[in-house]
């Protein structure tokens, strides 16, 4: 797997006129910023992991119903990519989007309420697990159809381009989308029209229960994407810092007008395709091998080796995340369900709303 090397994303302050001590202080400040940033990355991944684990408990207790697709194991992708986007950028996601939504900044309370189908949910309780949506944060789904978000992302990117806005549209999708015409149509038009579109392929090696090598003759997805004339490369999707570095490089390239970029983030989901899936298509030993590269464990070990993570800090982070999710569950339990008489709202219009 190729990993993008670190790139500078900002200029250092002007060098001091004299004094090694000042230079050392500047270096220490950079180290502290980097350490603080890694702590933020770790907390963001833990928030997703613990949210998903709580969803397992709630689903088993029949508090959450319908289809639920967990993001456990892939947290580095959502967190690393989201770090490079601005609030004005747009995000289009898949049905495995809890992690994307949380990383985008949608509050856990709003996401959990949506899982419960309550009116305080980010989609008003009408979307559920697969249709999270928040226009105020330019988070446009949550799409239940494989590759269904790709044409939408192209439309958003085209709109920004036509308005002359310096925005990027980021579209997440799985390796299974390569078997769909929507990907190829979107890739072709994005390259042809030089759209500001970031393709983020979460290659977790399985399209539902079908292994990548069983549905694709050429498994180097980045190479195939490059055939459309866009910049493309593969990245270790279990390393959040490698993901962030690659995504930042791609986003910066898009903003300079070099057209769409494609990232193949090689990752792995530790859980089955969905809560309904018996997961009989892969060996447990394979899952355990990938768990040795747990993105949360990788970053935690790196920070400890660098002396950036004290003995008490992990417990403090865990407590903050636990309190946040506990509050989200409590709020969802108290939130109202939509009244039956409102079921046609947003579905049909009244005669007074019709255009004469």
CSV table of C-alpha atoms in Angstrom, one decimal:
chain,number,residue,atom,x,y,z
A,1,UNK,CA,0.0,0.0,0.0
A,2,UNK,CA,1.3,3.4,-0.9
A,3,UNK,CA,1.1,6.1,1.7
A,4,UNK,CA,1.4,9.8,0.9
A,5,UNK,CA,4.3,11.5,2.7
A,6,UNK,CA,3.6,14.4,5.0
A,7,UNK,CA,3.1,17.7,3.2
A,8,UNK,CA,3.4,21.2,4.6
A,9,UNK,CA,0.0,22.9,4.8
A,10,UNK,CA,1.1,26.2,6.3
A,11,UNK,CA,4.1,28.5,6.3
A,12,UNK,CA,6.1,28.6,9.5
A,13,UNK,CA,6.3,32.0,11.2
A,14,UNK,CA,9.2,34.2,10.1
A,15,UNK,CA,12.5,33.1,11.8
A,16,UNK,CA,13.6,35.0,14.8
A,17,UNK,CA,16.4,37.5,14.3
A,18,UNK,CA,18.5,35.8,16.9
A,19,UNK,CA,18.6,33.3,19.7
A,20,UNK,CA,18.5,29.5,19.7
A,21,UNK,CA,16.1,29.5,22.6
A,22,UNK,CA,13.5,31.3,20.5
A,23,UNK,CA,13.9,28.7,17.7
A,24,UNK,CA,13.6,25.9,20.2
A,25,UNK,CA,10.4,27.5,21.6
A,26,UNK,CA,9.0,27.7,18.1
A,27,UNK,CA,9.8,24.0,17.5
A,28,UNK,CA,8.2,23.1,20.8
A,29,UNK,CA,5.1,25.0,19.9
A,30,UNK,CA,4.8,23.1,16.6
A,31,UNK,CA,5.2,19.8,18.5
A,32,UNK,CA,2.5,20.8,20.9
A,33,UNK,CA,0.2,21.7,18.1
A,34,UNK,CA,0.8,18.4,16.4
A,35,UNK,CA,0.3,16.5,19.6
A,36,UNK,CA,-3.0,18.4,20.3
A,37,UNK,CA,-4.2,17.6,16.7
A,38,UNK,CA,-3.5,13.9,17.1
A,39,UNK,CA,-5.4,14.0,20.4
A,40,UNK,CA,-8.4,15.5,18.5
A,41,UNK,CA,-8.1,12.8,15.8
A,42,UNK,CA,-8.1,10.1,18.5
A,43,UNK,CA,-11.1,11.6,20.2
A,44,UNK,CA,-13.0,11.9,16.9
A,45,UNK,CA,-12.4,8.2,16.1
A,46,UNK,CA,-13.3,7.1,19.6
A,47,UNK,CA,-16.6,9.1,19.3
A,48,UNK,CA,-17.5,7.1,16.2
A,49,UNK,CA,-16.4,3.8,17.6
A,50,UNK,CA,-18.4,4.2,20.9
A,51,UNK,CA,-21.4,5.5,19.0
A,52,UNK,CA,-21.5,2.5,16.8
A,53,UNK,CA,-21.0,0.1,19.7
A,54,UNK,CA,-23.9,1.7,21.5
A,55,UNK,CA,-26.0,1.3,18.3
A,56,UNK,CA,-25.3,-2.5,18.6
A,57,UNK,CA,-26.7,-2.5,22.1
A,58,UNK,CA,-29.7,-0.5,21.2
A,59,UNK,CA,-30.5,-2.5,18.1
A,60,UNK,CA,-30.3,-5.7,20.1
A,61,UNK,CA,-32.7,-4.2,22.6
A,62,UNK,CA,-35.1,-3.3,19.7
A,63,UNK,CA,-34.7,0.4,20.5
A,64,UNK,CA,-33.3,0.9,16.9
A,65,UNK,CA,-35.0,-0.8,14.0
A,66,UNK,CA,-34.5,-1.2,10.3
A,67,UNK,CA,-31.2,-1.7,8.6
A,68,UNK,CA,-28.1,-0.6,10.4
A,69,UNK,CA,-24.6,-0.6,8.8
A,70,UNK,CA,-21.8,-0.1,11.2
A,71,UNK,CA,-18.6,1.8,10.6
A,72,UNK,CA,-16.4,0.0,13.1
A,73,UNK,CA,-12.9,-0.3,11.8
A,74,UNK,CA,-13.1,2.4,9.1
A,75,UNK,CA,-13.0,5.4,11.5
A,76,UNK,CA,-9.7,6.7,10.1
A,77,UNK,CA,-11.3,7.4,6.7
A,78,UNK,CA,-14.1,9.6,7.9
A,79,UNK,CA,-12.0,11.5,10.4
A,80,UNK,CA,-8.9,12.0,8.3
A,81,UNK,CA,-10.8,13.2,5.2
A,82,UNK,CA,-13.2,15.5,7.2
A,83,UNK,CA,-10.2,17.3,8.8
A,84,UNK,CA,-9.3,18.7,5.3
A,85,UNK,CA,-12.8,20.1,4.4
A,86,UNK,CA,-14.2,23.5,5.2
A,87,UNK,CA,-17.8,24.1,6.4
A,88,UNK,CA,-18.6,25.5,2.9
A,89,UNK,CA,-17.6,22.2,1.2
A,90,UNK,CA,-20.2,19.5,0.5
A,91,UNK,CA,-20.2,15.9,1.6
A,92,UNK,CA,-22.2,13.1,0.0
A,93,UNK,CA,-22.2,9.7,1.8
A,94,UNK,CA,-23.4,6.1,1.6
A,95,UNK,CA,-25.8,4.0,3.8
A,96,UNK,CA,-22.8,3.4,6.1
A,97,UNK,CA,-22.6,7.0,7.1
A,98,UNK,CA,-22.8,7.4,10.9
A,99,UNK,CA,-19.1,8.0,11.0
A,100,UNK,CA,-19.2,10.5,8.2
A,101,UNK,CA,-22.0,12.4,9.8
A,102,UNK,CA,-20.3,12.6,13.2
A,103,UNK,CA,-16.9,13.5,11.6
A,104,UNK,CA,-18.7,16.3,9.7
A,105,UNK,CA,-19.9,17.8,12.9
A,106,UNK,CA,-23.5,16.7,13.2
A,107,UNK,CA,-24.1,16.3,16.9
A,108,UNK,CA,-24.3,12.8,18.3
A,109,UNK,CA,-27.7,13.8,19.8
A,110,UNK,CA,-29.2,14.6,16.4
A,111,UNK,CA,-27.8,11.4,14.8
A,112,UNK,CA,-29.0,9.2,17.7
A,113,UNK,CA,-32.4,10.8,17.6
A,114,UNK,CA,-32.6,9.9,13.9
A,115,UNK,CA,-31.7,6.3,14.7
A,116,UNK,CA,-34.7,6.3,17.0
A,117,UNK,CA,-36.9,7.8,14.4
A,118,UNK,CA,-37.6,10.9,16.6
A,119,UNK,CA,-38.6,14.3,15.4
A,120,UNK,CA,-35.4,15.8,16.8
A,121,UNK,CA,-33.3,13.7,14.5
A,122,UNK,CA,-31.2,15.4,11.8
A,123,UNK,CA,-33.7,14.2,9.2
A,124,UNK,CA,-36.7,14.8,11.4
A,125,UNK,CA,-37.0,11.1,12.2
A,126,UNK,CA,-37.9,10.2,8.6
A,127,UNK,CA,-34.6,8.9,7.4
A,128,UNK,CA,-33.2,6.6,10.0
A,129,UNK,CA,-29.8,5.0,9.8
A,130,UNK,CA,-29.3,5.1,6.1
A,131,UNK,CA,-30.6,8.6,5.4
A,132,UNK,CA,-28.8,11.1,7.7
A,133,UNK,CA,-29.0,14.6,6.3
A,134,UNK,CA,-28.1,18.1,7.4
A,135,UNK,CA,-28.2,20.8,4.8
A,136,UNK,CA,-26.9,23.4,7.3
A,137,UNK,CA,-23.6,21.5,7.3
A,138,UNK,CA,-23.8,20.7,3.6
A,139,UNK,CA,-24.1,17.0,4.4
A,140,UNK,CA,-26.3,15.6,1.7
A,141,UNK,CA,-27.0,12.0,2.7
A,142,UNK,CA,-27.0,9.1,3.5
A,143,UNK,CA,-28.0,7.3,0.2
A,144,UNK,CA,-29.3,3.7,0.4
A,145,UNK,CA,-28.5,2.8,-3.2
A,146,UNK,CA,-25.0,1.6,-4.0
A,147,UNK,CA,-23.2,4.4,-6.0
A,148,UNK,CA,-26.4,6.5,-5.8
A,149,UNK,CA,-24.6,9.5,-4.2
A,150,UNK,CA,-22.1,9.9,-7.0
A,151,UNK,CA,-24.3,11.6,-9.6
A,152,UNK,CA,-25.6,13.9,-6.8
A,153,UNK,CA,-22.0,14.8,-5.9
A,154,UNK,CA,-21.3,15.7,-9.5
A,155,UNK,CA,-24.4,18.0,-9.6
A,156,UNK,CA,-23.2,19.8,-6.4
A,157,UNK,CA,-19.7,20.2,-7.7
A,158,UNK,CA,-21.0,21.5,-11.1
A,159,UNK,CA,-23.3,24.0,-9.3
A,160,UNK,CA,-20.3,25.3,-7.3
A,161,UNK,CA,-18.2,25.5,-10.4
A,162,UNK,CA,-20.9,27.4,-12.3
A,163,UNK,CA,-21.3,29.9,-9.5
A,164,UNK,CA,-17.5,30.5,-9.3
A,165,UNK,CA,-17.4,29.3,-5.7
A,166,UNK,CA,-14.1,27.8,-4.3
A,167,UNK,CA,-15.8,24.8,-2.8
A,168,UNK,CA,-15.0,21.1,-2.9
A,169,UNK,CA,-17.6,18.3,-3.0
A,170,UNK,CA,-16.4,15.1,-1.3
A,171,UNK,CA,-18.2,11.9,-2.1
A,172,UNK,CA,-17.7,8.7,-0.1
A,173,UNK,CA,-18.5,5.3,-1.6
A,174,UNK,CA,-17.5,1.7,-1.3
A,175,UNK,CA,-15.5,-0.6,-3.7
A,176,UNK,CA,-18.8,-2.2,-4.7
A,177,UNK,CA,-19.7,1.1,-6.5
A,178,UNK,CA,-17.1,0.3,-9.2
A,179,UNK,CA,-19.4,-2.3,-10.5
A,180,UNK,CA,-22.1,0.3,-11.1
A,181,UNK,CA,-22.5,2.5,-14.1
A,182,UNK,CA,-23.0,5.6,-11.9
A,183,UNK,CA,-19.4,5.6,-10.9
A,184,UNK,CA,-18.1,5.5,-14.5
A,185,UNK,CA,-20.5,8.1,-15.7
A,186,UNK,CA,-19.7,10.4,-12.9
A,187,UNK,CA,-15.9,9.9,-13.2
A,188,UNK,CA,-16.0,10.6,-16.9
A,189,UNK,CA,-18.1,13.8,-16.6
A,190,UNK,CA,-16.1,15.0,-13.6
A,191,UNK,CA,-12.8,14.7,-15.5
A,192,UNK,CA,-14.4,16.1,-18.7
A,193,UNK,CA,-15.8,19.2,-17.0
A,194,UNK,CA,-12.9,19.6,-14.5
A,195,UNK,CA,-15.3,19.4,-11.5
A,196,UNK,CA,-14.1,20.2,-8.0
A,197,UNK,CA,-14.9,16.7,-6.8
A,198,UNK,CA,-13.1,14.5,-4.4
A,199,UNK,CA,-13.8,10.8,-4.9
A,200,UNK,CA,-13.2,8.9,-1.7
A,201,UNK,CA,-13.4,5.1,-2.2
A,202,UNK,CA,-13.6,3.2,1.0
A,203,UNK,CA,-12.2,-0.1,-0.2
A,204,UNK,CA,-13.0,-2.5,2.6
A,205,UNK,CA,-12.5,-5.5,0.3
A,206,UNK,CA,-16.1,-6.6,0.3
A,207,UNK,CA,-19.2,-5.4,-1.6
A,208,UNK,CA,-21.7,-6.7,0.9
A,209,UNK,CA,-20.6,-10.4,1.0
A,210,UNK,CA,-18.7,-10.5,-2.3
A,211,UNK,CA,-14.9,-10.1,-2.1
A,212,UNK,CA,-13.2,-7.5,-4.3
A,213,UNK,CA,-11.4,-10.1,-6.4
A,214,UNK,CA,-14.7,-11.9,-7.1
A,215,UNK,CA,-16.4,-8.8,-8.6
A,216,UNK,CA,-13.6,-6.9,-10.2
A,217,UNK,CA,-11.1,-8.2,-12.8
A,218,UNK,CA,-8.7,-5.4,-11.9
A,219,UNK,CA,-8.5,-4.8,-8.2
A,220,UNK,CA,-6.2,-1.7,-8.4
A,221,UNK,CA,-9.0,0.8,-8.1
A,222,UNK,CA,-6.8,3.8,-8.1
A,223,UNK,CA,-5.2,2.8,-11.4
A,224,UNK,CA,-8.6,2.3,-12.9
A,225,UNK,CA,-9.8,5.7,-11.8
A,226,UNK,CA,-6.7,7.3,-13.2
A,227,UNK,CA,-7.7,6.0,-16.6
A,228,UNK,CA,-10.4,8.7,-16.6
A,229,UNK,CA,-7.7,11.4,-16.6
A,230,UNK,CA,-7.9,12.3,-12.9
A,231,UNK,CA,-5.2,12.3,-10.2
A,232,UNK,CA,-5.6,9.1,-8.2
A,233,UNK,CA,-3.6,7.1,-5.7
A,234,UNK,CA,-4.1,4.5,-3.0
A,235,UNK,CA,-3.6,5.1,0.7
A,236,UNK,CA,-3.4,3.1,3.9
A,237,UNK,CA,-7.0,3.7,5.2
A,238,UNK,CA,-6.2,2.4,8.6
A,239,UNK,CA,-3.8,5.2,9.4
A,240,UNK,CA,-5.7,8.4,10.1
A,241,UNK,CA,-2.7,10.6,9.6
A,242,UNK,CA,-1.9,9.1,6.3
A,243,UNK,CA,-5.5,9.6,5.3
A,244,UNK,CA,-5.5,13.2,6.3
A,245,UNK,CA,-2.2,13.9,4.5
A,246,UNK,CA,-3.5,12.4,1.3
A,247,UNK,CA,-6.9,14.1,1.5
A,248,UNK,CA,-5.3,17.5,2.2
A,249,UNK,CA,-3.0,17.1,-0.8
A,250,UNK,CA,-6.0,16.1,-2.9
A,251,UNK,CA,-8.2,19.0,-1.7
A,252,UNK,CA,-5.5,21.5,-2.2
A,253,UNK,CA,-5.0,20.2,-5.8
A,254,UNK,CA,-8.8,20.5,-6.5
A,255,UNK,CA,-8.9,24.1,-5.1
A,256,UNK,CA,-6.1,25.1,-7.5
A,257,UNK,CA,-8.2,24.0,-10.4
A,258,UNK,CA,-6.5,20.7,-11.3
A,259,UNK,CA,-9.9,18.9,-11.5
A,260,UNK,CA,-11.2,15.9,-9.7
A,261,UNK,CA,-9.0,13.7,-7.5
A,262,UNK,CA,-9.5,10.1,-6.5
A,263,UNK,CA,-8.4,8.4,-3.2
A,264,UNK,CA,-8.6,4.7,-2.8
A,265,UNK,CA,-8.5,4.3,1.0
A,266,UNK,CA,-7.7,0.6,1.8
A,267,UNK,CA,-9.6,-0.1,5.0
A,268,UNK,CA,-11.6,-2.9,6.6
A,269,UNK,CA,-14.9,-3.2,8.5
A,270,UNK,CA,-14.6,-5.3,11.6
A,271,UNK,CA,-18.3,-6.0,11.8
A,272,UNK,CA,-20.6,-7.7,9.3
A,273,UNK,CA,-22.1,-5.8,6.3
A,274,UNK,CA,-25.2,-5.0,8.4
A,275,UNK,CA,-26.8,-6.1,11.6
A,276,UNK,CA,-28.8,-8.6,9.6
A,277,UNK,CA,-25.7,-10.2,8.0
A,278,UNK,CA,-24.5,-13.5,9.4
A,279,UNK,CA,-21.0,-12.8,8.1
A,280,UNK,CA,-20.3,-16.2,6.7
A,281,UNK,CA,-18.3,-15.1,3.7
A,282,UNK,CA,-14.9,-14.4,5.3
A,283,UNK,CA,-12.7,-16.2,7.8
A,284,UNK,CA,-12.5,-15.0,11.4
A,285,UNK,CA,-8.8,-15.2,11.2
A,286,UNK,CA,-8.8,-12.6,8.4
A,287,UNK,CA,-10.9,-10.2,10.6
A,288,UNK,CA,-8.5,-10.7,13.5
A,289,UNK,CA,-5.5,-9.9,11.3
A,290,UNK,CA,-7.0,-6.6,10.3
A,291,UNK,CA,-7.9,-5.8,13.9
A,292,UNK,CA,-4.2,-5.8,14.6
A,293,UNK,CA,-4.2,-2.6,12.5
A,294,UNK,CA,-7.1,-1.0,14.3
A,295,UNK,CA,-6.8,2.7,13.5
A,296,UNK,CA,-7.5,3.8,17.0
A,297,UNK,CA,-4.9,1.4,18.4
A,298,UNK,CA,-2.4,2.5,15.7
A,299,UNK,CA,-2.7,6.2,16.6
A,300,UNK,CA,-2.7,5.5,20.4
A,301,UNK,CA,0.5,3.5,20.1
A,302,UNK,CA,2.1,6.2,18.0
A,303,UNK,CA,1.2,8.9,20.5
A,304,UNK,CA,2.5,6.8,23.4
A,305,UNK,CA,5.8,6.1,21.7
A,306,UNK,CA,6.1,9.9,21.1
A,307,UNK,CA,5.3,10.6,24.8
A,308,UNK,CA,2.2,12.5,23.8
A,309,UNK,CA,-0.3,10.5,25.7
A,310,UNK,CA,-0.1,10.3,29.4
A,311,UNK,CA,-1.5,7.5,31.5
A,312,UNK,CA,-4.6,9.4,32.5
A,313,UNK,CA,-5.4,11.1,29.1
A,314,UNK,CA,-7.1,8.0,27.5
A,315,UNK,CA,-9.5,7.7,30.4
A,316,UNK,CA,-10.4,11.4,30.2
A,317,UNK,CA,-11.1,11.1,26.5
A,318,UNK,CA,-13.2,8.0,27.0
A,319,UNK,CA,-15.2,9.7,29.7
A,320,UNK,CA,-15.9,12.7,27.5
A,321,UNK,CA,-17.1,10.5,24.7
A,322,UNK,CA,-19.1,8.2,27.0
A,323,UNK,CA,-20.9,11.2,28.6
A,324,UNK,CA,-21.7,12.7,25.1
A,325,UNK,CA,-23.2,9.4,23.9
A,326,UNK,CA,-25.1,8.8,27.1
A,327,UNK,CA,-26.6,12.2,26.8
A,328,UNK,CA,-27.5,11.5,23.1
A,329,UNK,CA,-29.3,8.3,24.1
A,330,UNK,CA,-31.2,10.0,26.9
A,331,UNK,CA,-32.3,12.8,24.7
A,332,UNK,CA,-33.4,10.4,22.0
A,333,UNK,CA,-35.4,8.4,24.6
A,334,UNK,CA,-37.2,11.6,25.6
A,335,UNK,CA,-37.7,13.0,22.1
A,336,UNK,CA,-41.2,12.9,20.6
A,337,UNK,CA,-42.3,10.7,17.8
A,338,UNK,CA,-44.0,12.4,14.8
A,339,UNK,CA,-47.8,12.5,15.2
A,340,UNK,CA,-49.7,10.3,12.8
A,341,UNK,CA,-51.6,13.4,11.4
A,342,UNK,CA,-48.2,14.7,10.2
A,343,UNK,CA,-47.3,11.7,8.1
A,344,UNK,CA,-48.1,13.5,4.8
A,345,UNK,CA,-46.0,16.5,5.6
A,346,UNK,CA,-43.3,17.0,3.0
A,347,UNK,CA,-45.0,14.3,0.9
A,348,UNK,CA,-48.0,16.1,-0.6
A,349,UNK,CA,-48.9,19.8,-0.9
A,350,UNK,CA,-52.1,21.5,0.1
A,351,UNK,CA,-54.2,23.3,-2.6
A,352,UNK,CA,-53.2,26.6,-1.2
A,353,UNK,CA,-49.5,25.7,-1.9
A,354,UNK,CA,-50.2,24.9,-5.5
A,355,UNK,CA,-48.9,27.2,-8.2
A,356,UNK,CA,-51.8,28.9,-10.0
